[in-house]
Amino acid sequence: MTEIAKNFNPQQAESKWYAHWLKHQFFKSTPDARKPYTIVIPPPNVTGVLHMGHMLNNTIQDVLIRRARLLGFNACWVPGTDHASIATEAKVVKLLAEQGIPKSSLTRDAFLKHAWDWKEKYGGIILEQLKKLGASCDWDRTRFTMDEPLSEAVLDVFIDLFNKGFIYRGVRMVNWDPQGLTAVSDEEVIHKETTSKLVYVKYRIVGSEDYLTIATTRPETIMGDTAVCVNPNDDRYTHLKGKMVIVPIVNREVPIIFDSYVDVSFGTGVLKVTPAHDINDFNLGQKHKLPTIDALNANGTISEAAGAYVGMDRFACRKQISKDLEEQSLIAKVEDIKNKVGYSERTDAVIEPRLSLQWFLKMKDVSKPALDAVLSNEVKLIPEKFVNTYKHWMENVHDWCISRQLWWGQRIPAWYDNKGNTVVCKTPVEALQLLKKENPELTLADLKQDEDVLDTWFSSWLWPLTVFDPDVIKNGWENANADLKYYYPTNDLITAPEILFFWVARMIIAGKEYTGLKPFTNVYLTGIVRDKQGRKMSKQLGNSPDPLDLIAKHGADGVRVGMLLCSPAGNDLMFDEKYCEQGRNFTTKIWNASRLVKGFTVDESVSTPAASKAAIHWFEHKLSEQLEVINDYYTKYRMSDALMATYKLVWDDFCAYYLESIKPDFIEGNAQPIDAFTYEKTIHFLESILKIVHPWMPFVTEEIWHLIKSREEKECIIVAQWPSAIAVDANLVNEFEVVKEIVQAVRNTRAQKQIAPKEKLQLIERSTAQHHYFDAVVCKLANLSGIGYTTNEVSNALNFIVKTTEFYIPITGNVNKEEEKIRLLKELDYNKGFLDSVLKKLENQNFVSKAKPEVLASEQKKKADAESKIKTIEAQLQQL
């Protein structure tokens, strides 16, 4: 067998074993007799490169997939990318502009050719980067949301929902992105607190020298005012019924209207009504039959209809109009205020409310099954705190604007003739046949397809369905293919809370609508990755490390562990590169432990030492105990806790106690041989530990797996069997915890008294016992010449107490009595303070009456233990 090198080489192991796993198709999944375990990747944007959020999300997915594989499930992790309409089109437009090609100079088909070329060149980068992390996806199943079969499914859904009456077209107030030149949904608007100018503008009352003063943060929309509004119960303005005011700048007369919508206590109690630029103003305009004047162009410049400042940027106009109003003495005052302003999630442009002809999906009825699925726990949100957020969203859901004014995406399958008729179907031939019923003279040349594409989320909400069977929409669940019937519903979805409504809720809606089933059982919601100062990681702040640089520096295994050491579900992760260093050190610890074991010389003739027998017996039970704890953490999706339990099992129990207990002695600088039984047991324990560690650290575990034993090429840890637990002897495990305390107390005494670690000491236990099962282990770990027992006090000795038992270390030289007295007095003070706190609890009748019996019993035990320790210390002080 190959000797284990002194240092682990992460880069070498990562490239070697990832290629090996791919060669033997260990990631590949096809339906068989096994139970499936399925995850579909939240498809990253095709424009994306790996960032820290991806690292967290995909590491958790890979941990779950690898463990499922070890548990014997048919593990299937489906990868892919999202076409990301807005982001991708913006990238392509920018690239073309750099080449001197404006989008407006291209036909739709010519632009799409450039977009597909860009996608083929750059679109797979993030998936290749995930391989560096160790992601064990079934790469043969890689999907893209604009693959032809998946796009066909999107069109099938649009047509189906239109025919069911859920989709309609209408002029509505939408969130308009003037930079992306498209509508965006409410969920794609990020509201940021901003400092704004609240400008108090004076509107002269017609036929009077008096003015109404109106406060606005958006004076650039004044040209779109078609009324001013006051509350009918506001006595200050009742005399103005039937009056008009003059809109500044454009000098247009508009009516004063009365409506209870206006808050009497806000500002001056007078509202400017601009129906084209505010949803509430739009509703007032509809109610009072006001005209609508759109003062802004799609790109955020002032429109011809405004009648002033035409062509000027909206923010430049805001400054100029304020200056002009000031010169005309039409500004009463200006205040600085804090207010929330909506920004486009994709372009970071300030959103404009805009009236626009768009396609919408009615959400009220289709979303109810998705709400019920979460409230009934059919779909579990982890952590549960997000259920209320989900409930609030779903109970207050608005119709979904599903059209986008872009070219990159699934084009809406709606067709128009030259007489204003519309049909929804897939092909122009179908459209012609349908429209000819109303328009017999119609030809194909007269047809026009809708220019818009569908919202990206309208394709990704089908992801868990269409990655397996794109034809399920048209064929129905009963005729679904074997893949979908086997893998769907999937098991776990790992995603971010920000897209709980964007994506998670909509996938549940689509799943219920087209299969009657949930798309997944558990939704694990990760937190946001922040820096150690609590700031969200971003390119702008420059506080986000390149994940590939971290992998190059600390190894993929080290980074995986580093990411998950500090990532409780649903809570933000305060990332510090020190966690990756800790992960790398953990890799080194496992490597060195394996190297130690592999370096043992086995001698069949050597009998098993008592310390080794006892340590083996203990570790069998400790390993099973911790395996059950780790399994329970996995079941509860407490991923960080599962990792930390794994970490402590390896670092503390296996390395610090088990290996130190069974490690052969050195005699005159030479390591003694180990007995065959202990070696075989140790290899068995190490194999179990490697399996438990493998989901977190796949590369180092696979490397060691093949170094500690000769194996066939396909006999890899990735497809090994997860360890099983035996019935745990809790008394045995608890007894060893006492052993740890005794050993640590001896070591502390050595350190305090500067006694060399190599000097063997005698330990005497004051008790009626004659022997303990783990005496040989204590002697080995604490470097003792032996353990004696007595019922009497021992003079000229150092002492310590574990639980309520007193231990002595006889000293051949003189003991510094003053130092001992100082130490014992400190210990006495501590125990008296502790006893006092326990007595206060037990004397508190409110506590005693409400506490559970086991809690009271625990407090009584603490009292008895403290009293016993105090008595012993006082006796020691008396002796001194």
Coordinates of C-alpha atoms in Angstrom, one line a residue, residues 228-234 236-237 257-273 280-281 284 287-288:
V228 CA -55.6 68.6 -6.5
C229 CA -57.5 66.7 -3.8
V230 CA -58.6 67.5 -0.2
N231 CA -60.6 65.6 2.4
P232 CA -64.3 66.6 2.4
N233 CA -64.1 66.7 6.2
D234 CA -61.3 69.2 6.3
R236 CA -59.9 74.5 6.0
Y237 CA -60.9 73.8 2.4
I257 CA -61.7 67.4 -5.9
F258 CA -62.8 66.0 -2.6
D259 CA -62.0 62.5 -1.4
S260 CA -61.7 60.8 2.0
Y261 CA -58.5 59.1 0.8
V262 CA -56.5 62.3 1.7
D263 CA -55.0 62.3 5.2
V264 CA -56.0 65.5 6.9
S265 CA -53.0 65.4 9.2
F266 CA -50.3 64.8 6.6
G267 CA -48.5 67.8 5.2
T268 CA -50.9 70.6 4.3
G269 CA -53.8 68.2 3.8
V270 CA -53.7 68.9 0.0
L271 CA -52.6 66.3 -2.5
K272 CA -51.5 66.8 -6.1
V273 CA -53.1 64.1 -8.3
N280 CA -53.0 55.8 -5.6
D281 CA -53.4 58.9 -7.9
L284 CA -58.3 58.6 -7.7
K287 CA -62.8 57.2 -9.5
H288 CA -63.2 60.9 -10.4

